[in-house]
Coordinates of C-alpha atoms and ligand atoms in Angstrom, one line a residue:
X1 CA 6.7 29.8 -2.7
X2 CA 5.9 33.3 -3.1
X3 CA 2.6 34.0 -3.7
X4 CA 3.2 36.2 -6.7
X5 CA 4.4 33.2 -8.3
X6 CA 0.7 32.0 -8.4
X7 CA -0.3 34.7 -9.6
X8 CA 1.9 35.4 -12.3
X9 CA 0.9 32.2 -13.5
X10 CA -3.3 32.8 -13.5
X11 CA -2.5 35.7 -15.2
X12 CA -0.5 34.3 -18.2
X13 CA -3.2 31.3 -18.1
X14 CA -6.0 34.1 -18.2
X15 CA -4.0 35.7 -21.4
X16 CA -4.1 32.5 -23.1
X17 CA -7.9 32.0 -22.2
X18 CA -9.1 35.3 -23.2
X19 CA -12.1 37.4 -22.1
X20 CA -15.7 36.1 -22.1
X21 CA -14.5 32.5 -21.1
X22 CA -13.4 30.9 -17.9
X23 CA -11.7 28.3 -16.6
X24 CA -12.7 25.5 -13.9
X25 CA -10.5 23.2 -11.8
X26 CA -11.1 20.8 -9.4
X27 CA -9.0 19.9 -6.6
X28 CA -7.7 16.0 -6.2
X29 CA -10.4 13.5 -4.6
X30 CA -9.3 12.1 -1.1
X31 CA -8.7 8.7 -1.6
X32 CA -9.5 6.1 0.9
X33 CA -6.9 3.1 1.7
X34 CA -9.4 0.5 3.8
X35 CA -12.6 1.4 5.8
X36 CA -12.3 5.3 6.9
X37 CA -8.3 5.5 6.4
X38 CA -7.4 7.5 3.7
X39 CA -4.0 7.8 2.1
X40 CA -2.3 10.8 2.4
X41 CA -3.1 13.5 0.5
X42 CA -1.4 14.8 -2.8
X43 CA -3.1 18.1 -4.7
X44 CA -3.7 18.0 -8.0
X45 CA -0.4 19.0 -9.9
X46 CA -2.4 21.7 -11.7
X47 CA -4.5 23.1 -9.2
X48 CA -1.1 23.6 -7.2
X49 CA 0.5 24.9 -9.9
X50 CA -1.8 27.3 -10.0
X51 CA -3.0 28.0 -6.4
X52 CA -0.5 26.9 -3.9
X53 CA -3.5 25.6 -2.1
X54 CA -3.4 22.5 -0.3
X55 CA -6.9 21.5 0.6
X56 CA -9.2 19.0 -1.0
X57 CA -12.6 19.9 -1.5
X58 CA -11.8 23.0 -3.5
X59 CA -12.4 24.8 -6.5
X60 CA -10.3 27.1 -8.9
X61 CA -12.3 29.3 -10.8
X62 CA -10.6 32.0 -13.5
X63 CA -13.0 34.7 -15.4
X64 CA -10.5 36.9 -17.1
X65 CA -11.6 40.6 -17.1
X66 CA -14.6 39.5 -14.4
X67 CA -15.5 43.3 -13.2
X68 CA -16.1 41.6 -9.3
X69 CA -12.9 39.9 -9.2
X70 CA -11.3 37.3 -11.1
X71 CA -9.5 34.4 -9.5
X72 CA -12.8 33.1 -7.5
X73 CA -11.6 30.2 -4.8
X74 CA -14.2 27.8 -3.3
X75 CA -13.1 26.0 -0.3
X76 CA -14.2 24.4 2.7
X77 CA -15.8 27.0 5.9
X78 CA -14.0 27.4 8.7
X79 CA -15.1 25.0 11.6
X80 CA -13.8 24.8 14.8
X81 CA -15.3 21.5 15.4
X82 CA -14.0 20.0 12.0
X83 CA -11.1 21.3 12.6
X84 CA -10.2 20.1 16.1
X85 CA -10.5 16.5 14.2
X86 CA -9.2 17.1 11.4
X87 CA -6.7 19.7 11.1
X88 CA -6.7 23.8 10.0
X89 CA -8.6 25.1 7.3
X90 CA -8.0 28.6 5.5
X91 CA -11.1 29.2 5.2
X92 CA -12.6 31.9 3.2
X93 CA -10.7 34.9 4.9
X94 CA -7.4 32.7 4.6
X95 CA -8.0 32.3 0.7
X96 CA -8.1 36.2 -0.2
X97 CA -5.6 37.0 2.4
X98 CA -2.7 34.8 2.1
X99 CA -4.0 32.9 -1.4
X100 CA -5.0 35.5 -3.1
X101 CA -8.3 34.8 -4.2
X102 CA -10.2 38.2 -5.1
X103 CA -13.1 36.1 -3.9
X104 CA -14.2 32.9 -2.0
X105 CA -16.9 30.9 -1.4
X106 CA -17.9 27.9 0.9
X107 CA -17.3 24.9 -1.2
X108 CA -21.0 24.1 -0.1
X109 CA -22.5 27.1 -1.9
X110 CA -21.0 26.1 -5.3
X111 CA -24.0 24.9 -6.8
X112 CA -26.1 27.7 -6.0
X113 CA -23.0 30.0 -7.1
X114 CA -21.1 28.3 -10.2
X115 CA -23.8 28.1 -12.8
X116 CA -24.3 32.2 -12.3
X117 CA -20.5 32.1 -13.2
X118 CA -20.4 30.3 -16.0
X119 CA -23.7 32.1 -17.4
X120 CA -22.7 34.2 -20.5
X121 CA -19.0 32.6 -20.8
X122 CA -18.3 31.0 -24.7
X123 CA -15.6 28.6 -23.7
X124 CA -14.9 26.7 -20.3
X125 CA -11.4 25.4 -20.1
X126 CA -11.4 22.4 -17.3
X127 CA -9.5 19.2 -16.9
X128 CA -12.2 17.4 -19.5
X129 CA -11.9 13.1 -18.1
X130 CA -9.0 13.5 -15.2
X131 CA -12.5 13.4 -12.2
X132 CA -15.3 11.9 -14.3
X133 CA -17.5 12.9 -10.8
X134 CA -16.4 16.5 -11.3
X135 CA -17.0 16.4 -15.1
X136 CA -20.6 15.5 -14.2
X137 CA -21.0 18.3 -11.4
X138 CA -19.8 20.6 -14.2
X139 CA -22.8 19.0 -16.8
X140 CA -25.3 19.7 -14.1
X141 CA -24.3 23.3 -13.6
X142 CA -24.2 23.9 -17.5
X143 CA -28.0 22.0 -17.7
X144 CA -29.3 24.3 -15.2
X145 CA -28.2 27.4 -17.3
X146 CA -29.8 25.5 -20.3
X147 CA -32.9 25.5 -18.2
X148 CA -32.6 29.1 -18.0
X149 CA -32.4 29.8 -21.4
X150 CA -35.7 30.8 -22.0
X151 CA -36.0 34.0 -19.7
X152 CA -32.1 34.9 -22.1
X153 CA -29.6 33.2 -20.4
X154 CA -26.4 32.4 -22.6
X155 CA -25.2 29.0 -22.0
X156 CA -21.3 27.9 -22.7
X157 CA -21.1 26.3 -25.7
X158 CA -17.5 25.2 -26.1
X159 CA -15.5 23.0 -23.8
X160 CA -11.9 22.8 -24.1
X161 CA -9.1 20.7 -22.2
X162 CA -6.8 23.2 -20.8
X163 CA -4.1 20.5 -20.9
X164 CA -2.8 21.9 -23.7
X165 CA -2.2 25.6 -22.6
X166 CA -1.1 24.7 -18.9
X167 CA 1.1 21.8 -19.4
X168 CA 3.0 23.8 -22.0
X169 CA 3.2 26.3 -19.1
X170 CA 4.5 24.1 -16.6
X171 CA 7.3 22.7 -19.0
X172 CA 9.2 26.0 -19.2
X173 CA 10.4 26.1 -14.9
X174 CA 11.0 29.4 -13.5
X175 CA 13.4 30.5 -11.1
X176 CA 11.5 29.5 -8.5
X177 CA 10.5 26.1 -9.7
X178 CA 14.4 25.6 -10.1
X179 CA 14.7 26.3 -6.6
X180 CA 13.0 23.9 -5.2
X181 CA 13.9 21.3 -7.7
X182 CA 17.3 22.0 -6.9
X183 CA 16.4 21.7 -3.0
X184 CA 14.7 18.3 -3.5
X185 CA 17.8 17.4 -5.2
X186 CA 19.7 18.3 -2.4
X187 CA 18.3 16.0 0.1
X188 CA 17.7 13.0 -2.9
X189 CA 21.5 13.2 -2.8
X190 CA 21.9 13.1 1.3
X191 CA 19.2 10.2 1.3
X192 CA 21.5 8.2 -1.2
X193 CA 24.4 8.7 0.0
X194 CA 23.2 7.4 3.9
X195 CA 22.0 3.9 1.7
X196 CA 25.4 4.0 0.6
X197 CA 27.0 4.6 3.7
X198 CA 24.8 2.1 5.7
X199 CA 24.8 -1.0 2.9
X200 CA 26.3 -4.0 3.9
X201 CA 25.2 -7.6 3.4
X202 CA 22.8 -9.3 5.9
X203 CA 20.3 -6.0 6.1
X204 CA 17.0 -6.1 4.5
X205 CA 16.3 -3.9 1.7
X206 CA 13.7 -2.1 4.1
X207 CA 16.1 -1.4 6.3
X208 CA 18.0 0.7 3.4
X209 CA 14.4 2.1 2.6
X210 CA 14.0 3.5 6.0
X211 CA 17.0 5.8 5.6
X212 CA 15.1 7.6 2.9
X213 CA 12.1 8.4 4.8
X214 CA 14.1 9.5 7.7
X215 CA 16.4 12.3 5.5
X216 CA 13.6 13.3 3.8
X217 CA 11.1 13.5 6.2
X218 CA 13.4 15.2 8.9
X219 CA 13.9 17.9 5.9
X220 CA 10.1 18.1 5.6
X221 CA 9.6 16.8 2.1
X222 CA 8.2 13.9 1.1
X223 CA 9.0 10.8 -1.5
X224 CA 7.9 11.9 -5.0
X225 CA 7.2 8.4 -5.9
X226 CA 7.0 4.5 -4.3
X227 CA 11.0 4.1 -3.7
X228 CA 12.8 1.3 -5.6
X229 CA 15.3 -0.6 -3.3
X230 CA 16.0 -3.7 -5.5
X231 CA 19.4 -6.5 -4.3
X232 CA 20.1 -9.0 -6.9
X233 CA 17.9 -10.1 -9.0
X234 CA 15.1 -7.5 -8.3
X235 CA 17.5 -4.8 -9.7
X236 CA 16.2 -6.4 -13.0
X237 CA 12.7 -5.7 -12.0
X238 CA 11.8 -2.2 -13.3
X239 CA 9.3 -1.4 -10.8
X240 CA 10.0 -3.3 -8.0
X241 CA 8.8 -1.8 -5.0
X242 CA 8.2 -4.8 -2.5
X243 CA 11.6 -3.8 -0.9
X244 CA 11.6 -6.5 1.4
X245 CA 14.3 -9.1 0.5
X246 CA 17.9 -9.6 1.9
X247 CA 20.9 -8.0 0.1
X248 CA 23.2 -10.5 -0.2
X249 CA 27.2 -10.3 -0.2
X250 CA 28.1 -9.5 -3.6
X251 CA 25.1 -8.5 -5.7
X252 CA 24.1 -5.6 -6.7
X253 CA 21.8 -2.7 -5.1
X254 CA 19.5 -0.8 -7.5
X255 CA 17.9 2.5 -5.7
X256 CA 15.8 4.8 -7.2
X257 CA 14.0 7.1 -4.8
X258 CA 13.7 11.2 -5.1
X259 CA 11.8 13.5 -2.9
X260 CA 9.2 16.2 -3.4
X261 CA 9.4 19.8 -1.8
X262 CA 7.1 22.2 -2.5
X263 CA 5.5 19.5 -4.7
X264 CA 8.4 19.3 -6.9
X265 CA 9.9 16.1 -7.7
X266 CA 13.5 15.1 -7.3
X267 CA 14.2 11.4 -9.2
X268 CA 17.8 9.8 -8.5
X269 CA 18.8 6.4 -9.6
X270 CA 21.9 5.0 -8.3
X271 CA 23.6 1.0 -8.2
X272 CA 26.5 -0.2 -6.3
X273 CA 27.5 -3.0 -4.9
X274 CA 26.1 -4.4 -1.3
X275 CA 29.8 -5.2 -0.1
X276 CA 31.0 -2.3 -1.7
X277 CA 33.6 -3.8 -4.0
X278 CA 32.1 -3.9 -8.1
X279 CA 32.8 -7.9 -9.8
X280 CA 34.2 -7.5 -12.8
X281 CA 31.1 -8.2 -15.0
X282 CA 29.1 -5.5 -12.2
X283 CA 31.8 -3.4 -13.3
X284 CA 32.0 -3.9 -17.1
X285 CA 27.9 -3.6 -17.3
X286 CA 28.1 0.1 -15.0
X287 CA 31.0 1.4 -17.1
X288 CA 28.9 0.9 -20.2
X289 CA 25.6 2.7 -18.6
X290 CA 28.0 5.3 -17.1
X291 CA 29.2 5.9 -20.0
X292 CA 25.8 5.7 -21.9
X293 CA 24.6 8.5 -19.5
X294 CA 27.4 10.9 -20.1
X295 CA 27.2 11.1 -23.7
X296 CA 23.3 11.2 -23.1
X297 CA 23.7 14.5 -20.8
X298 CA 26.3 15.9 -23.6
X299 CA 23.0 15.6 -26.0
X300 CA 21.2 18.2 -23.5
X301 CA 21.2 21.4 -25.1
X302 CA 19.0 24.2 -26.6
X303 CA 18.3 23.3 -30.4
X304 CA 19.0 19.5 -30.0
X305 CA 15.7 17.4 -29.5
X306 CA 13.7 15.2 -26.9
X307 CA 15.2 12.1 -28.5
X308 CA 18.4 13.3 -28.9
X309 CA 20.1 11.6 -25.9
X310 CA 18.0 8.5 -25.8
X311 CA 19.6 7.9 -29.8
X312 CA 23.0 8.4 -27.7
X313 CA 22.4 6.5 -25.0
X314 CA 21.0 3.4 -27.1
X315 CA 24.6 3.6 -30.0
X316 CA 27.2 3.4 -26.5
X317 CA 24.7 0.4 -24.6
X318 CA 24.3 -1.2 -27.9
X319 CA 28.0 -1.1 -28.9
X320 CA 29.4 -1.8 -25.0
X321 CA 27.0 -5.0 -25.6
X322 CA 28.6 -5.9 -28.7
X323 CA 32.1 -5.7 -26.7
X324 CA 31.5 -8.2 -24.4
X325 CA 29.6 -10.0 -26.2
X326 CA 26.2 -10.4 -25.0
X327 CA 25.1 -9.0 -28.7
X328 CA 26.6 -10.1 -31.4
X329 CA 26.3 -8.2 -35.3
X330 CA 26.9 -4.9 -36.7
X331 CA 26.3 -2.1 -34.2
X332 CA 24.1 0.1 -36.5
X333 CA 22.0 -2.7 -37.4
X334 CA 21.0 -4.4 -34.2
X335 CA 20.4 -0.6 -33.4
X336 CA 17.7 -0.2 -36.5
X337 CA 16.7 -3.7 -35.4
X338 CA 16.5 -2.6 -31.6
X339 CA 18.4 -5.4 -30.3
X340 CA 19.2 -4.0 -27.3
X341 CA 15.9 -3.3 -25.8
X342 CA 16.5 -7.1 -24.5
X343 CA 18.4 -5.5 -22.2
X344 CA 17.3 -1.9 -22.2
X345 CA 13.6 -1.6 -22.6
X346 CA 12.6 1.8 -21.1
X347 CA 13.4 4.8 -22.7
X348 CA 16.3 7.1 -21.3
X349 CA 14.4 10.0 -19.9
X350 CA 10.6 12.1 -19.1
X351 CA 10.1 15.7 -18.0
X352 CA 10.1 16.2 -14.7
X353 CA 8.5 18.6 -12.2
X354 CA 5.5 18.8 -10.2
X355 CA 4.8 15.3 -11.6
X356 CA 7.8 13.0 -11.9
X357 CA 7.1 11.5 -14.9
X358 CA 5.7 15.5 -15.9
X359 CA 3.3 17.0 -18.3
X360 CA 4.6 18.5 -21.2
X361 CA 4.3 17.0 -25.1
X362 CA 7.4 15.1 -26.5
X363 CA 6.6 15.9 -29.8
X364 CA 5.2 18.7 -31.7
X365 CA 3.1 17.3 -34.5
X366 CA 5.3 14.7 -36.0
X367 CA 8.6 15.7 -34.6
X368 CA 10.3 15.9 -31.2
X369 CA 10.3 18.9 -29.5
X370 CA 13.4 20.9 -29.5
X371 CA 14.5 21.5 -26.1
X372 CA 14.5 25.2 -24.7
X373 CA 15.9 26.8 -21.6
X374 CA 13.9 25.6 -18.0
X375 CA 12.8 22.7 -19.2
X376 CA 13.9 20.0 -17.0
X377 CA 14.2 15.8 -17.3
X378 CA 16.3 12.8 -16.4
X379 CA 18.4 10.8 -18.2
X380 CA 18.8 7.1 -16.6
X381 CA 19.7 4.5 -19.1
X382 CA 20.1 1.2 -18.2
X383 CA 20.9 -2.6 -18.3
X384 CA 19.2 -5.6 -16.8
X385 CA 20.0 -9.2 -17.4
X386 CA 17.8 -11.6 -15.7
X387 CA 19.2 -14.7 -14.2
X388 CA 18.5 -17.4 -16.9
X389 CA 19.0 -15.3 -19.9
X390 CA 19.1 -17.3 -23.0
X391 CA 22.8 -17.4 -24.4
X392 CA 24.0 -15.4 -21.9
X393 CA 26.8 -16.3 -19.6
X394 CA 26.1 -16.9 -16.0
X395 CA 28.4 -13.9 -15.0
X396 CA 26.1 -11.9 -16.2
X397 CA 22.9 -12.7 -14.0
X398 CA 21.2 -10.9 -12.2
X399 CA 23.0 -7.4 -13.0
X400 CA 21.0 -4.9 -13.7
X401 CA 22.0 -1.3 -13.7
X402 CA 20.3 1.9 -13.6
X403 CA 21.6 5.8 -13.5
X404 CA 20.0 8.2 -13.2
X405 CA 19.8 12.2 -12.7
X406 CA 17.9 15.1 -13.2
X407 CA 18.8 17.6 -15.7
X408 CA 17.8 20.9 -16.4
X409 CA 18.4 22.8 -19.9
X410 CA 20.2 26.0 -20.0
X411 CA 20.7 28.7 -22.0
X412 CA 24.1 26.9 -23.0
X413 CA 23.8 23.5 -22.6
X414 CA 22.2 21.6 -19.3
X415 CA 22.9 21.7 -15.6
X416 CA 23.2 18.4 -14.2
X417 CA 20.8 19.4 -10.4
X418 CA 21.9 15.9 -9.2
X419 CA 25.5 15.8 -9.4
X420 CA 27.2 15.8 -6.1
X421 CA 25.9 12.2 -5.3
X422 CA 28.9 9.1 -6.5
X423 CA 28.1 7.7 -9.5
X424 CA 30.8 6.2 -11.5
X425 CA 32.7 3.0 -10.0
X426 CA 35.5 4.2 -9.1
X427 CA 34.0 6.9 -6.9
X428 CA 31.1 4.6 -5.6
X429 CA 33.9 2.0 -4.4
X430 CA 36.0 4.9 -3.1
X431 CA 32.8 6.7 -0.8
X432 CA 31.9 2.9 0.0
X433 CA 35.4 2.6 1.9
X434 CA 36.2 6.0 3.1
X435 CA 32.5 6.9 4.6
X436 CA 31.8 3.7 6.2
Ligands
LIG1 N1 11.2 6.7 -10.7 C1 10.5 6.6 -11.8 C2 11.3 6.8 -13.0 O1 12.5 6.8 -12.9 O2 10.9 7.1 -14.0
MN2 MN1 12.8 8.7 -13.9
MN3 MN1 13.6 7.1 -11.1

């Protein structure tokens, strides 16, 4: 991404924050995974979204109107021993020059440095509870300028989580962001559709797994979340992510898996049948969440509100229930009494961005927000009928049913980033037999 991107955004951050305060974030932790193995590292959504910089052990500091600079990067020195282990570093030079730091410091020095930068500040906008450890750090810094007080030294005396001001930032995607939304839903689609070309009974759900990391990783973006790849029964599971069973001759395949590029998520969910050919009942419960989906996306315009398409989606699963049966009553009641969540629990959408389920506030005091142009979510309702189901016919076991795509609101309606990939019946069972 271009680095004026970043930089637009510090400086409508440092608008919002105003002179005589500053504003304090911390990189992610490393993580370990057992012993001295750590998992692979993921920057903080905010700090990316605001730096571009992918190192741990850093520091973003912003001091609007700051006479000596003021976008102030801490990060780690460049070593040559360090980094024949462990990989490049930037470096101090590397965060002015291609990060755009006015000014950086060695992440060691930040003690003897920070408190001098938050002396005579009012407010100091951080990430208040996401790294208790750096919440302390950022106490001590503050008591040492209390300690000061005495020879005139003005301590910060407001803290404030800048939650509120970024995430509202980060709702609203710019071209850019689009971009590489758009890109991640590019190879999401190519990944899919090699699952769907590949699927046939006797493989292992891993083995359908492994065709994601291979298109995504040979485009050089990563998974944006622990794939789903559920056969039968584990298609009922919302969060299955074991992925090692057997898909069996006619059951059903539930995949939901999405890359990241640039740290923007992609999120596709499709479901179609291991031997390629839809049973009836797989075919009656899809229609129904097809069909729930498209009059959820037709909800997706400027004016209308967050919980617009999930009341959509809910009236066409709650009434295609009715029809066959598997809920019985008057459609606009068993909606009040939310009868169908025994069958669809989750709700039909989130934002999405550089987090897949993404910052941004669903409602504005008591009401949903309206949605606005560049904001960007999924819509995935669903179905799920475990085997054993009380009442329920044994037809129906075991189908469960998710779709879902990524949508992005436009100025006259919504642009649908992951259309391209099969998702009705009739043009799952058609790619199943033509492509393989
Ligand atoms: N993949 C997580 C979700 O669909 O929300
Ligand atoms: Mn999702
Ligand atoms: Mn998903």
């Amino acid at each position: 991404m271009n680095p004026n991107e970043f930089k637009r955004r510090r400086k409508q951050l440092m608008r919002m924050i105003g002179k005589g305060n500053i504003a304090i974030l911390a990189a992610a932790p490393q993580c370990i995974r057992n012993r001295d193995v750590e998992y692979p590292y993921r920057q903080d959504s905010d700090f990316l979204y605001l730096s571009g910089f992918l190192e741990p052990e850093s520091v973003l500091v912003l001091v609007p109107g700051r006479d000596h600079g003021e976008y102030i990067l801490f990060c780690r020195e460049n070593d040559p021993e360090q980094e024949t282990w462990h990989g490049r570093r930037a470096g101090q030079q590397g965060a002015v020059e291609t990060y755009g730091a006015d000014d950086s410091f060695p992440i060691s020095d930040i003690d003897d440095i920070l408190p001098g930068l938050l002396e005579g500040r009012q407010k100091v906008f951080t990430a208040i509870g996401r790294y208790p450890d750096f919440d302390q750090r950022l106490m001590g810094w503050v008591n040492r300028i209390k300690r000061q007080s005495r020879s005139g030294a003005h301590v910060p005396y407001e803290f404030v989580a800048i939650d509120h001001l970024l995430h509202d930032m980060r709702l609203y995607k710019s071209r850019a962001e689009i971009s590489a939304m758009k890109k991640a839903a590019r190879i999401s689609i190519a990944a899919h559709k090699r699952a769907m070309r590949l699927c046939r009974p006797g493989l292992h759900e891993y083995e359908i797994e492994a065709e994601f990391a291979h298109e995504f990783r040979r485009n050089n973006a990563e998974h944006a979340y622990s794939p789903i790849v559920g056969g039968g029964a584990n298609a009922c599971i919302l969060h299955y992510t074991e992925n090692n069973q057997p898909l069996n001759d006619g059951e059903l395949l539930l995949i939901d898996a999405g890359c990241e590029v640039e740290g923007y998520a992609s999120d596709i969910t499709r479901t179609f049948p291991v031997n390629g050919r839809f049973t009836p009942a797989q075919r009656d419960i899809h229609e129904i969440v097809w069909q729930a989906q498209k009059a959820a996306i037709r909800k997706v315009k400027p004016g209308n509100h967050w919980n617009d398409p999930h009341n959509a989606a809910v009236r066409v699963i709650t009434k295609g229930l009715v029809e066959l049966k598997l809920l019985k009553g008057n459609v606009t009641r068993l909606i009040k009494e939310e009868a169908y969540k025994r069958f669809y629990m989750h709700r039909t959408g989130h934002w999405l961005g550089l987090d897949v389920h993404d910052v941004g506030e669903y409602k504005v005091g008591d009401q949903w927000r309206l949605l606005e142009p560049g904001m960007v979510m999924t819509v995935e309702p669903g179905i799920y009928i475990p085997a054993h189901s009380k009442g329920v016919h044994r037809k129906w076991w075991n189908i469960g049913v998710r779709i879902e795509d990524d949508v992005l609101v436009t100025r006259t309606g919504c642009e649908v980033l992951t259309a391209g990939l099969p998702s009705r019946v009739e043009e799952i069972e058609a790619f199943m037999t033509e492509e393989r």
